[in-house]
XYZ file of N, CA and C in Angstrom:
366
model
N 0.845 -1.168 0.000
C 0.000 0.000 0.000
C 0.896 1.239 0.000
N 0.598 2.140 -0.886
C 1.391 3.358 -0.990
C 1.013 4.405 0.041
N 1.964 5.258 0.329
C 1.746 6.369 1.268
C 2.199 7.659 0.601
N 1.441 8.721 0.835
C 1.774 10.009 0.239
C 3.115 10.531 0.727
N 3.397 10.398 2.016
C 4.676 10.897 2.524
C 5.853 10.141 1.920
N 5.681 8.849 1.672
C 6.745 8.080 1.022
C 6.907 8.530 -0.427
N 5.808 8.748 -1.116
C 5.860 9.188 -2.512
C 6.604 10.515 -2.629
N 6.308 11.445 -1.749
C 6.999 12.747 -1.767
C 8.479 12.558 -1.499
N 8.811 11.715 -0.543
C 10.208 11.439 -0.250
C 10.947 10.865 -1.446
N 10.347 9.902 -2.113
C 10.988 9.304 -3.284
C 11.106 10.305 -4.430
N 10.112 11.142 -4.598
C 10.175 12.128 -5.677
C 11.334 13.100 -5.498
N 11.670 13.433 -4.258
C 12.793 14.344 -4.037
C 14.118 13.721 -4.457
N 14.183 12.403 -4.516
C 15.387 11.708 -4.981
C 15.297 11.411 -6.475
N 14.134 10.964 -6.935
C 13.999 10.558 -8.329
C 13.807 11.732 -9.285
N 13.332 12.839 -8.804
C 13.221 14.058 -9.632
C 13.670 15.233 -8.769
N 14.971 15.284 -8.455
C 15.461 16.265 -7.482
C 15.542 17.670 -8.058
N 15.495 18.620 -7.165
C 15.800 19.993 -7.554
C 17.308 20.094 -7.668
N 17.762 20.906 -8.606
C 19.188 21.166 -8.767
C 19.426 22.645 -8.500
N 20.484 22.932 -7.767
C 20.810 24.304 -7.392
C 22.218 24.650 -7.839
N 22.389 25.899 -8.251
C 23.726 26.394 -8.552
C 24.178 27.257 -7.383
N 25.385 27.008 -6.944
C 25.954 27.780 -5.841
C 27.462 27.868 -6.049
N 27.975 29.060 -6.116
C 29.410 29.294 -6.263
C 29.975 28.541 -7.468
N 29.197 28.482 -8.549
C 29.631 27.809 -9.758
C 29.446 26.299 -9.738
N 28.985 25.776 -8.608
C 28.762 24.338 -8.464
C 27.283 24.015 -8.658
N 27.007 22.768 -9.004
C 25.639 22.274 -9.111
C 25.425 21.272 -7.981
N 24.328 21.455 -7.246
C 24.021 20.565 -6.131
C 22.641 19.951 -6.290
N 22.531 18.710 -5.860
C 21.303 17.925 -5.955
C 20.543 18.019 -4.643
N 19.252 18.285 -4.743
C 18.379 18.225 -3.570
C 18.283 19.505 -2.783
N 19.299 19.801 -2.017
C 19.304 20.986 -1.169
C 20.594 21.763 -1.356
N 20.528 23.043 -1.069
C 21.739 23.845 -1.059
C 22.611 23.348 0.084
N 23.916 23.303 -0.141
C 24.785 22.850 0.948
C 24.865 23.883 2.055
N 25.082 23.403 3.242
C 25.360 24.268 4.375
C 26.692 24.974 4.087
N 26.750 26.280 4.286
C 27.943 27.060 3.949
C 29.192 26.545 4.656
N 29.064 26.216 5.914
C 30.217 25.726 6.674
C 30.710 24.387 6.122
N 29.779 23.502 5.821
C 30.134 22.198 5.243
C 30.769 22.369 3.868
N 30.191 23.247 3.057
C 30.730 23.513 1.724
C 32.162 24.029 1.812
N 32.375 25.025 2.660
C 33.713 25.606 2.804
C 34.722 24.573 3.326
N 34.270 23.723 4.221
C 35.140 22.678 4.753
C 35.588 21.720 3.650
N 34.640 21.287 2.820
C 34.987 20.391 1.720
C 35.841 21.105 0.677
N 35.557 22.360 0.422
C 36.340 23.128 -0.536
C 37.795 23.217 -0.066
N 37.972 23.444 1.218
C 39.320 23.522 1.789
C 40.020 22.164 1.727
N 39.310 21.104 2.111
C 39.939 19.777 2.151
C 40.281 19.245 0.757
N 39.600 19.748 -0.285
C 39.899 19.324 -1.657
C 40.796 20.328 -2.375
N 41.326 21.285 -1.613
C 42.211 22.317 -2.162
C 41.551 23.072 -3.308
N 40.256 23.360 -3.135
C 39.511 24.156 -4.104
C 38.975 23.398 -5.299
N 39.021 22.082 -5.279
C 38.547 21.276 -6.400
C 37.024 21.133 -6.313
N 36.323 21.994 -7.033
C 34.863 22.033 -6.958
C 34.216 20.761 -7.514
N 34.853 20.138 -8.493
C 34.338 18.868 -9.026
C 34.282 17.821 -7.912
N 35.327 17.752 -7.116
C 35.363 16.800 -5.995
C 34.327 17.153 -4.940
N 34.150 18.443 -4.682
C 33.148 18.881 -3.704
C 31.756 18.474 -4.175
N 31.456 18.711 -5.443
C 30.162 18.306 -5.993
C 29.959 16.804 -5.862
N 30.965 16.037 -6.241
C 30.841 14.579 -6.210
C 30.564 14.070 -4.799
N 31.213 14.656 -3.809
C 31.013 14.229 -2.421
C 29.648 14.667 -1.896
N 29.324 15.930 -2.074
C 28.075 16.445 -1.505
C 26.835 15.955 -2.253
N 27.001 15.491 -3.478
C 25.854 15.019 -4.260
C 25.670 13.507 -4.241
N 26.552 12.781 -3.601
C 26.432 11.319 -3.682
C 25.332 10.793 -2.759
N 24.681 9.746 -3.251
C 23.613 9.083 -2.506
C 23.866 7.582 -2.554
N 23.936 6.970 -1.392
C 24.037 5.511 -1.316
C 22.621 4.949 -1.490
N 22.456 4.058 -2.427
C 21.125 3.537 -2.750
C 20.456 2.909 -1.531
N 21.176 2.118 -0.750
C 20.555 1.460 0.414
C 20.074 2.468 1.451
N 20.674 3.660 1.495
C 20.241 4.674 2.460
C 18.840 5.201 2.168
N 18.357 4.980 0.955
C 17.014 5.429 0.591
C 15.933 4.577 1.258
N 16.333 3.438 1.806
C 15.363 2.485 2.333
C 15.671 2.100 3.777
N 16.100 3.071 4.570
C 16.396 2.824 5.983
C 15.153 2.313 6.701
N 15.345 1.346 7.569
C 14.239 0.824 8.362
C 13.357 -0.167 7.635
N 13.734 -0.537 6.422
C 12.949 -1.501 5.664
C 13.110 -2.891 6.278
N 12.048 -3.640 6.318
C 12.070 -4.972 6.928
C 12.849 -5.985 6.093
N 12.910 -5.778 4.800
C 13.593 -6.732 3.923
C 14.862 -6.106 3.355
N 15.828 -6.949 3.087
C 17.071 -6.502 2.481
C 16.928 -6.533 0.956
N 17.447 -5.515 0.281
C 17.369 -5.512 -1.179
C 18.356 -6.521 -1.766
N 18.084 -6.918 -2.981
C 19.030 -7.757 -3.701
C 20.007 -6.853 -4.443
N 21.113 -7.420 -4.849
C 22.078 -6.657 -5.637
C 21.434 -6.182 -6.936
N 20.610 -7.036 -7.542
C 19.923 -6.666 -8.779
C 18.995 -5.475 -8.599
N 18.292 -5.428 -7.479
C 17.405 -4.292 -7.203
C 18.201 -3.005 -7.042
N 19.305 -3.075 -6.317
C 20.148 -1.894 -6.107
C 20.715 -1.407 -7.446
N 21.170 -2.321 -8.267
C 21.723 -1.947 -9.571
C 20.641 -1.316 -10.449
N 19.450 -1.879 -10.445
C 18.353 -1.321 -11.243
C 18.038 0.109 -10.797
N 17.861 0.307 -9.503
C 17.541 1.647 -8.983
C 18.675 2.619 -9.284
N 19.909 2.185 -9.089
C 21.056 3.056 -9.366
C 21.123 3.502 -10.810
N 20.876 2.591 -11.725
C 20.905 2.945 -13.145
C 19.757 3.875 -13.530
N 18.590 3.658 -12.947
C 17.455 4.549 -13.218
C 17.737 5.948 -12.667
N 18.274 6.030 -11.460
C 18.629 7.339 -10.896
C 19.647 8.053 -11.778
N 20.619 7.315 -12.268
C 21.628 7.905 -13.154
C 20.965 8.517 -14.388
N 20.050 7.790 -15.004
C 19.355 8.302 -16.191
C 18.526 9.541 -15.869
N 17.783 9.489 -14.790
C 16.914 10.607 -14.423
C 17.730 11.851 -14.090
N 18.750 11.679 -13.256
C 19.583 12.824 -12.883
C 20.296 13.409 -14.105
N 20.729 12.558 -15.025
C 21.392 13.032 -16.242
C 20.435 13.875 -17.073
N 19.229 13.385 -17.238
C 18.218 14.130 -17.992
C 17.916 15.457 -17.309
N 17.699 15.404 -16.020
C 17.380 16.615 -15.251
C 18.495 17.650 -15.390
N 19.739 17.216 -15.302
C 20.872 18.136 -15.419
C 20.930 18.783 -16.801
N 20.655 17.997 -17.859
C 20.684 18.541 -19.217
C 19.572 19.554 -19.444
N 18.423 19.319 -18.824
C 17.297 20.242 -18.970
C 17.550 21.526 -18.182
N 18.014 21.391 -16.957
C 18.206 22.553 -16.079
C 19.446 23.375 -16.438
N 20.511 22.699 -16.877
C 21.780 23.370 -17.157
C 22.352 22.886 -18.488
N 21.669 23.205 -19.606
C 22.100 22.673 -20.906
C 23.491 23.150 -21.322
N 23.937 24.267 -20.799
C 25.242 24.806 -21.174
C 26.395 24.183 -20.386
N 26.086 23.386 -19.386
C 27.111 22.781 -18.523
C 27.409 21.350 -18.951
N 28.652 20.954 -18.746
C 29.083 19.571 -19.004
C 29.010 18.828 -17.674
N 27.883 18.171 -17.448
C 27.619 17.517 -16.164
C 27.592 16.006 -16.357
N 28.265 15.312 -15.455
C 28.261 13.849 -15.463
C 27.490 13.326 -14.266
N 26.815 12.222 -14.487
C 26.173 11.482 -13.408
C 26.730 10.075 -13.488
N 27.243 9.592 -12.375
C 27.856 8.272 -12.340
C 27.150 7.380 -11.325
N 27.036 6.119 -11.692
C 26.549 5.107 -10.760
C 27.702 4.163 -10.490
N 28.141 4.132 -9.253
C 29.255 3.283 -8.850
C 28.710 2.013 -8.220
N 29.078 0.907 -8.805
C 28.665 -0.381 -8.255
C 29.679 -0.806 -7.209
N 29.183 -1.305 -6.108
C 30.051 -1.747 -5.034
C 30.633 -3.113 -5.317
N 31.296 -3.629 -4.319
C 31.837 -4.983 -4.436
C 30.752 -5.972 -4.048
N 30.842 -7.149 -4.593
C 29.822 -8.166 -4.334
C 29.665 -8.384 -2.830
N 28.460 -8.322 -2.376
C 28.161 -8.543 -0.968
C 28.144 -7.296 -0.114
N 28.626 -6.160 -0.648
C 28.608 -4.915 0.128
C 27.734 -3.901 -0.589
N 26.445 -4.000 -0.361
C 25.484 -3.150 -1.066
C 25.579 -1.686 -0.676
N 26.203 -1.376 0.449
C 26.329 0.012 0.899
C 27.181 0.821 -0.072
N 28.111 0.192 -0.741
C 29.013 0.908 -1.642
C 28.341 1.405 -2.919
N 27.194 0.886 -3.273
C 26.502 1.295 -4.501
C 25.958 2.697 -4.335
N 26.388 3.605 -5.203
C 25.990 5.001 -5.051
C 25.932 5.721 -6.385
N 25.160 6.789 -6.390
C 25.050 7.643 -7.569
C 25.491 9.038 -7.151
N 26.147 9.742 -8.071
C 26.592 11.090 -7.789
C 26.579 11.934 -9.062
N 26.601 13.247 -8.876
C 26.567 14.204 -9.977
C 27.690 15.203 -9.774
N 28.394 15.548 -10.879
C 29.465 16.539 -10.807
C 29.682 17.122 -12.197
N 30.274 18.307 -12.233
C 30.611 18.937 -13.494
C 32.007 18.502 -13.913
N 32.174 18.320 -15.218
C 33.493 18.016 -15.753
C 34.259 19.317 -15.910
N 35.507 19.244 -15.630
C 36.332 20.466 -15.688
C 36.807 20.740 -17.078
């Protein structure tokens, strides 16, 4: 049975808002200024790295508290769909930017490593 609050939650991930801040593109929410500056400092000003870190989402984290464990196939399917959606969204919102969306598959048996992220190419 579906729930409206769950649907809204999933929509924020599957059709996220994209924000531009300090020349960077961010998924979902604007970064906290202190967190952004901290990452900018730790990456020696590499905004591509900052975007990749602040925009990454671990697929299993989307389903915290779920009674059943996902299969590797389910995680891969969701990750690939998110990659397609985020790529499309980025092209529509920022057609002049060279933006990549990557889906990183984890190692067999460690589903936590599967993640999707968005960053601009330099």
